[in-house]
Short mmCIF file of C-alpha atoms in Angstrom, two decimals:
data_model
loop_
_atom_site.label_atom_id
_atom_site.label_comp_id
_atom_site.label_asym_id
_atom_site.label_seq_id
_atom_site.Cartn_x
_atom_site.Cartn_y
_atom_site.Cartn_z
CA MET L 1 11.17 -12.72 8.95
CA THR L 2 14.13 -11.62 11.20
CA THR L 3 13.48 -8.16 12.62
CA GLU L 4 16.95 -7.05 11.85
CA THR L 5 17.08 -3.65 10.18
CA GLN L 6 19.56 -1.69 7.88
CA THR L 7 20.89 1.79 8.78
CA LEU L 8 18.83 4.59 7.26
CA PRO L 9 21.40 6.84 5.10
CA ASP L 10 21.38 10.63 5.33
CA VAL L 11 21.48 10.79 1.84
CA LEU L 12 20.20 8.49 -0.79
CA GLN L 13 21.12 8.42 -4.76
CA PHE L 14 18.63 6.67 -6.57
CA ILE L 15 17.52 5.97 -10.27
CA ARG L 16 13.92 5.53 -11.33
CA CYS L 17 13.21 2.24 -13.14
CA TYR L 18 10.38 1.90 -15.27
CA ALA L 19 8.69 -1.52 -15.65
CA ALA L 20 5.26 -3.01 -16.27
CA GLY L 21 3.64 0.50 -16.38
CA ALA L 22 4.97 1.49 -12.83
CA ILE L 23 8.03 3.31 -11.52
CA TYR L 24 10.33 2.06 -8.79
CA CYS L 25 13.16 3.65 -7.28
CA LEU L 26 16.45 1.75 -6.98
CA ASP L 27 19.45 2.95 -4.36
CA MET L 28 22.48 3.61 -6.68
CA LYS L 29 24.51 1.51 -4.04
CA TRP L 30 23.64 -1.54 -5.72
CA VAL L 31 24.61 -0.27 -9.30
CA GLU L 32 27.41 -1.77 -11.00
CA SER L 33 26.44 -0.30 -14.24
CA ILE L 34 23.53 0.33 -16.85
CA GLU L 35 23.78 -1.48 -20.06
CA ARG L 36 21.90 -1.58 -23.29
CA ILE L 37 19.67 -4.23 -23.93
CA ASP L 38 21.38 -5.34 -27.20
CA HIS L 39 24.11 -6.67 -25.01
CA LEU L 40 21.99 -9.31 -23.36
CA ASP L 41 22.51 -12.82 -24.81
CA VAL L 42 19.06 -14.38 -24.64
CA LEU L 43 19.15 -17.67 -23.35
CA ALA L 44 16.12 -20.52 -22.96
CA HIS L 45 14.24 -20.00 -19.84
CA THR L 46 14.89 -23.61 -19.34
CA GLU L 47 18.49 -23.24 -18.65
CA HIS L 48 17.81 -21.28 -15.52
CA GLY L 49 15.02 -22.43 -12.68
CA GLU L 50 14.56 -18.65 -11.41
CA THR L 51 11.33 -16.69 -12.30
CA GLY L 52 12.20 -14.12 -14.94
CA PHE L 53 15.47 -15.46 -15.97
CA LEU L 54 16.25 -13.97 -19.56
CA GLY L 55 19.77 -14.37 -20.39
CA MET L 56 23.51 -13.70 -19.77
CA MET L 57 25.34 -10.39 -19.97
CA PRO L 58 28.99 -10.43 -21.07
CA GLY L 59 31.19 -9.40 -18.00
CA ALA L 60 34.55 -9.39 -16.71
CA GLY L 61 34.84 -12.82 -14.72
CA GLY L 62 32.45 -14.63 -16.77
CA GLY L 63 28.48 -13.81 -17.55
CA VAL L 64 26.11 -11.84 -15.76
CA PRO L 65 22.75 -13.54 -15.47
CA VAL L 66 19.67 -11.25 -15.92
CA TYR L 67 16.21 -11.24 -14.77
CA SER L 68 13.05 -9.39 -15.85
CA LEU L 69 12.20 -6.86 -12.94
CA ALA L 70 8.43 -7.18 -14.13
CA ALA L 71 8.63 -10.94 -13.76
CA ARG L 72 10.19 -10.81 -10.58
CA LEU L 73 7.53 -8.52 -9.15
CA GLY L 74 4.92 -10.99 -10.44
CA LEU L 75 3.78 -8.57 -13.05
CA SER L 76 3.27 -8.68 -16.78
CA GLU L 77 6.28 -8.94 -18.87
CA GLU L 78 7.79 -5.81 -20.86
CA THR L 79 7.67 -5.75 -24.63
CA ALA L 80 10.67 -5.34 -26.42
CA GLY L 81 11.91 -1.48 -27.07
CA GLU L 82 15.24 0.26 -27.83
CA THR L 83 14.93 2.12 -24.44
CA GLN L 84 15.34 -0.95 -22.42
CA ARG L 85 18.24 -1.22 -20.13
CA VAL L 86 19.72 -3.92 -17.98
CA VAL L 87 20.91 -2.77 -14.51
CA VAL L 88 23.87 -4.95 -13.53
CA LEU L 89 23.90 -4.92 -9.64
CA ASN L 90 26.48 -5.64 -7.28
CA SER L 91 26.44 -7.48 -3.54
CA GLY L 92 29.66 -8.64 -2.20
CA GLY L 93 30.92 -9.45 -5.16
CA LYS L 94 28.22 -11.47 -6.76
CA LYS L 95 26.60 -9.73 -9.96
CA TRP L 96 23.41 -10.10 -11.45
CA GLY L 97 20.97 -7.63 -13.62
CA LEU L 98 17.54 -6.45 -13.92
CA ARG L 99 15.98 -5.68 -17.13
CA VAL L 100 13.75 -2.38 -17.00
CA ARG L 101 11.79 -0.61 -19.74
CA SER L 102 14.06 2.58 -19.07
CA VAL L 103 15.87 4.28 -16.22
CA SER L 104 16.09 8.03 -15.33
CA GLN L 105 19.00 10.20 -14.13
CA VAL L 106 20.46 10.03 -10.45
CA THR L 107 18.38 11.61 -7.86
CA LYS L 108 19.53 12.66 -4.39
CA VAL L 109 17.05 12.97 -1.60
CA GLY L 110 17.72 13.45 2.03
CA ARG L 111 16.76 11.40 5.22
CA ASP L 112 13.44 13.15 5.76
CA ALA L 113 12.44 11.64 2.22
CA PHE L 114 12.22 7.96 3.34
CA ALA L 115 8.97 6.64 4.67
CA PRO L 116 8.48 2.93 5.64
CA LEU L 117 6.05 0.86 3.82
CA PRO L 118 3.01 0.22 5.97
CA ALA L 119 3.28 -3.56 7.33
CA ILE L 120 -0.29 -4.46 6.16
CA ALA L 121 0.90 -3.78 2.57
CA HIS L 122 3.21 -6.63 2.18
CA ASP L 123 3.28 -10.63 2.52
CA PRO L 124 6.39 -11.38 4.59
CA ALA L 125 6.97 -14.23 2.12
CA ASN L 126 6.94 -11.67 -0.87
CA VAL L 127 8.95 -8.36 0.20
CA PHE L 128 10.10 -6.65 -2.77
CA PHE L 129 10.62 -3.38 -1.31
CA GLY L 130 12.59 -1.67 1.70
CA GLY L 131 10.41 1.57 1.90
CA MET L 132 9.04 4.32 0.12
CA ILE L 133 10.52 7.78 -1.10
CA LYS L 134 8.48 10.68 -0.87
CA THR L 135 8.97 13.40 -3.39
CA ASP L 136 7.38 16.54 -4.08
CA GLU L 137 4.73 14.95 -6.75
CA SER L 138 4.40 11.42 -5.70
CA LEU L 139 5.24 8.59 -3.58
CA LEU L 140 7.72 5.74 -4.95
CA LEU L 141 8.29 2.26 -3.77
CA LEU L 142 12.04 1.85 -3.24
CA LEU L 143 13.12 -1.66 -4.51
CA ALA L 144 14.96 -4.10 -1.93
CA PRO L 145 17.36 -6.06 -4.40
CA GLU L 146 18.65 -8.25 -1.39
CA ARG L 147 15.02 -9.72 -1.53
CA LEU L 148 14.67 -9.64 -5.58
CA ALA L 149 17.79 -11.56 -5.89
CA PRO L 150 17.18 -15.28 -7.32
CA GLY L 151 17.44 -17.86 -4.85
CA THR L 152 17.11 -15.44 -1.64
CA PRO L 153 15.68 -16.71 1.39
CA ASP L 154 12.68 -15.12 3.50
CA THR L 155 15.03 -14.42 6.38
CA VAL L 156 17.09 -11.59 4.46
CA PRO L 157 16.18 -8.34 6.07
CA THR L 158 14.72 -5.33 3.93
CA ALA L 159 13.23 -3.05 6.76
CA LEU L 160 15.02 -0.05 7.27
CA ASP L 161 15.32 1.50 10.45
CA PHE L 162 13.03 4.42 10.52
CA ASP L 163 13.00 7.09 13.26
CA ASP L 164 9.35 7.73 14.01
CA THR L 165 9.44 11.31 13.56
CA VAL L 166 5.88 11.77 12.39
CA ASP L 167 3.89 14.18 14.81
CA GLU L 168 0.91 13.22 16.69
CA ILE L 169 -2.26 14.19 15.20
CA GLY L 170 -4.96 15.59 16.92
CA TRP L 171 -7.80 13.40 15.83
CA SER L 172 -10.05 14.63 18.33
CA SER L 173 -10.04 18.14 16.75
CA ALA L 174 -9.65 17.13 12.95
CA ARG L 175 -12.93 17.85 10.87
CA THR L 176 -14.15 15.21 8.47
CA ARG L 177 -14.12 16.98 5.11
CA GLN L 178 -16.94 15.85 3.16
CA GLU L 179 -17.54 16.41 -0.69
CA ALA L 180 -19.94 19.29 -1.48
CA ASP L 181 -22.72 17.38 -3.07
CA SER L 182 -26.26 16.41 -2.10
CA THR L 183 -25.13 12.77 -1.56
CA THR L 184 -22.79 13.40 1.41
CA GLN L 185 -24.23 14.85 4.41
CA ALA L 186 -22.04 13.85 7.29
CA ASN L 187 -22.08 15.86 10.66
CA THR L 188 -18.43 16.97 11.24
CA SER L 189 -18.81 17.47 14.58
CA SER L 190 -15.73 16.19 16.66
CA SER L 191 -17.71 15.19 19.78
CA PRO L 192 -16.22 11.51 20.97
CA HIS L 193 -19.92 10.69 21.54
CA ARG L 194 -20.92 10.31 17.93
CA ILE L 195 -20.16 7.76 15.32
CA LEU L 196 -19.91 8.17 11.56
CA VAL L 197 -21.93 5.53 9.69
CA PHE L 198 -21.18 4.37 6.17
CA SER L 199 -21.67 1.76 3.56
CA LEU L 200 -19.05 -0.35 1.61
CA ALA L 201 -21.72 -1.21 -0.97
CA GLU L 202 -25.45 -0.68 -2.34
CA PRO L 203 -27.67 -3.07 -0.50
CA ALA L 204 -29.64 -5.29 -3.05
CA PRO L 205 -33.45 -4.88 -3.44
CA HIS L 206 -35.10 -6.06 0.03
CA GLU L 207 -31.94 -6.82 1.54
CA HIS L 208 -31.37 -5.75 5.42
CA PRO L 209 -28.68 -2.99 5.12
CA LEU L 210 -25.27 -3.56 6.47
CA VAL L 211 -23.44 -0.33 7.73
CA PHE L 212 -20.21 0.37 9.46
CA GLY L 213 -19.49 2.60 12.06
CA LEU L 214 -16.52 4.48 13.85
CA SER L 215 -15.99 7.21 16.31
CA VAL L 216 -15.53 10.68 14.82
CA THR L 217 -12.48 11.00 16.30
CA GLN L 218 -11.18 7.86 14.32
CA VAL L 219 -11.88 9.62 10.84
CA PRO L 220 -9.60 12.60 10.31
CA GLU L 221 -11.01 12.80 6.73
CA VAL L 222 -13.29 11.49 3.91
CA LEU L 223 -12.06 12.62 0.73
CA ASN L 224 -12.51 11.79 -3.17
CA LEU L 225 -10.56 8.71 -4.19
CA PRO L 226 -6.88 9.52 -5.38
CA SER L 227 -4.62 7.51 -7.51
CA LEU L 228 -3.29 4.47 -5.66
CA ILE L 229 0.04 2.92 -6.19
CA PRO L 230 -0.15 -0.69 -6.25
CA VAL L 231 2.24 -2.74 -4.34
CA PRO L 232 3.39 -6.09 -5.86
CA GLY L 233 3.23 -9.00 -3.43
CA ALA L 234 0.55 -7.35 -1.29
CA PRO L 235 -2.31 -9.45 0.16
CA PRO L 236 -5.32 -9.46 -1.90
CA SER L 237 -7.34 -7.03 0.13
CA VAL L 238 -4.69 -4.30 0.05
CA MET L 239 -5.62 -2.10 -3.10
CA GLY L 240 -2.51 0.28 -2.96
CA ILE L 241 -1.04 3.03 -0.92
CA ALA L 242 -2.59 6.56 -1.18
CA ARG L 243 -0.52 9.67 -0.41
CA TRP L 244 -2.43 11.75 2.52
CA ARG L 245 -0.68 14.85 4.07
CA GLY L 246 2.48 13.71 2.72
CA SER L 247 2.52 10.37 4.35
CA PRO L 248 1.72 6.68 2.84
CA VAL L 249 -1.46 5.33 4.08
CA PRO L 250 -2.65 1.55 3.17
CA VAL L 251 -5.78 1.45 1.46
CA ILE L 252 -7.99 -2.01 1.85
CA ASP L 253 -11.12 -3.34 0.28
CA LEU L 254 -12.55 -3.55 3.82
CA ALA L 255 -15.50 -5.85 2.61
CA ALA L 256 -13.11 -8.45 1.25
CA ARG L 257 -10.68 -8.16 4.46
CA LEU L 258 -13.54 -8.99 6.48
CA GLY L 259 -14.95 -11.81 4.48
CA LEU L 260 -17.57 -10.28 2.38
CA PRO L 261 -17.66 -10.18 -1.46
CA PRO L 262 -14.75 -7.51 -2.89
CA VAL L 263 -16.44 -4.13 -3.71
CA ALA L 264 -14.96 -2.43 -6.95
CA ALA L 265 -14.44 1.17 -7.03
CA ARG L 266 -16.70 3.50 -8.95
CA SER L 267 -16.81 7.10 -9.90
CA GLN L 268 -18.74 8.25 -6.76
CA THR L 269 -16.57 6.04 -4.31
CA ARG L 270 -14.94 8.11 -1.53
CA LEU L 271 -11.59 7.31 0.68
CA MET L 272 -12.15 7.32 4.16
CA ILE L 273 -8.85 7.82 6.08
CA SER L 274 -9.26 6.38 9.51
CA CYS L 275 -6.61 5.81 12.73
CA GLY L 276 -6.19 2.93 14.99
CA THR L 277 -5.13 3.45 18.80
CA LYS L 278 -1.04 3.61 18.04
CA LYS L 279 0.68 6.63 16.80
CA SER L 280 0.63 7.05 13.06
CA SER L 281 -1.75 3.89 12.53
CA LEU L 282 -3.59 5.03 9.46
CA LEU L 283 -5.73 2.92 7.30
CA GLY L 284 -7.75 4.04 4.11
CA PHE L 285 -10.84 2.03 2.88
CA LEU L 286 -13.26 2.69 -0.11
CA ILE L 287 -16.81 3.85 1.07
CA GLN L 288 -20.04 4.98 -0.62
CA PRO L 289 -20.60 8.61 -0.91
CA THR L 290 -23.25 9.07 1.80
CA VAL L 291 -21.84 9.30 5.40
CA ARG L 292 -23.92 10.42 8.26
CA SER L 293 -23.35 10.83 12.04
CA ILE L 294 -25.46 9.76 15.00
CA GLN L 295 -25.44 10.41 18.70
CA LEU L 296 -24.46 7.89 21.03
CA PRO L 297 -26.15 6.18 23.05
CA VAL L 298 -28.44 4.71 20.34
CA ALA L 299 -31.15 1.87 20.91
CA HIS L 300 -29.88 -1.20 19.91
CA ARG L 301 -30.15 -5.18 20.42
CA PRO L 302 -27.65 -7.90 20.00
CA CYS L 303 -27.29 -9.00 16.39
CA LYS L 304 -27.98 -12.85 16.06
CA ARG L 305 -27.59 -13.34 12.58
CA ASN L 306 -24.64 -15.22 11.04
CA LEU L 307 -23.02 -12.49 8.65
CA GLY L 308 -20.12 -14.53 7.58
CA LEU L 309 -17.56 -11.88 8.90
CA ASP L 310 -14.14 -12.31 10.31
CA GLU L 311 -15.22 -11.36 14.03
CA THR L 312 -11.65 -11.21 15.34
CA LEU L 313 -11.28 -8.16 13.24
CA LEU L 314 -14.58 -6.29 14.85
CA LYS L 315 -15.48 -4.49 18.12
CA GLY L 316 -18.77 -5.82 17.70
CA VAL L 317 -21.94 -6.08 15.78
CA VAL L 318 -25.61 -4.72 16.73
CA GLU L 319 -28.94 -4.46 15.14
CA LEU L 320 -30.39 -0.93 14.93
CA GLN L 321 -33.86 -0.16 14.22
CA ASN L 322 -33.53 -0.76 10.39
CA GLU L 323 -29.80 -1.72 9.65
CA THR L 324 -27.14 -3.98 10.57
CA LEU L 325 -24.05 -2.12 12.37
CA VAL L 326 -20.64 -3.36 12.17
CA VAL L 327 -17.82 -1.71 14.03
CA PRO L 328 -14.23 -2.62 12.72
CA ASP L 329 -11.46 -2.83 14.93
CA ILE L 330 -8.75 -0.38 12.88
CA GLN L 331 -5.60 -1.75 14.80
CA ARG L 332 -6.51 -5.35 14.20
CA LEU L 333 -7.17 -4.46 10.84
CA LEU L 334 -3.44 -3.28 10.37
CA GLY L 335 -2.28 -6.32 12.10
#
């Protein structure tokens, strides 16, 4: 994709569009009108080749093609309902519409409410969003109609020109907050000579345990698993976006990302927030509740087993006394 960007406005007026059980934001600069669904003249899908085509909406100068927002995002189709609306969009005189379950009133936010969508959270060939909007209660995905429009090439830019105004966080002084239960006993020392050791899944009986480790300076927090915002079009290993300290953090299935079987979230699953080497390079992943810290150096020997891991995403693998320790490379995982 091109690296061109669009200007980030000082004020954004948007509506919330409800589709496939989720909420998406739509910039009002695109909106020509909002019409009732009963104005839609439903046609056979075979008359249009694009995904999600529904029919035509009468309009001045000819009919306006209408598409399902859910289908354009690769989600399940909406069921019929009286609250459904067609949002008619206008770009350079070209009009087309999106069917949604319902829409909200117009909301205004300032420049500081914008946030970029983490790069790892989208496939360049399926970029449906231009960023995120931070509200008091949640994070919302901002639709990119320029990429949702049928027939749009992958080269059309969507990335907004975000100023990097996020303050540098003192990771070395941040404390790792563990849940107060008997299964989570981690040393919260911020010494750079300690690492936090954690597991992604419970080992099978008689299986040699596989554990993972990060420096305590790379882990600002471990917390209960919050609600995640799914991102349509994201790579399979991306589970969604978490809101952490007001900022969007991509959450991945670390096991799947490294080439291991995927790990399902359970009631005791925790979310580990980690950071890479660059400013604001944050990444979350699901872990087992038990976390411990060990002092470096620690006795180890080279790992000669083939673990089936993507070694380009690792800093190293070693054998400890009773387990195999894997050290992931957060910055490469983000890439």
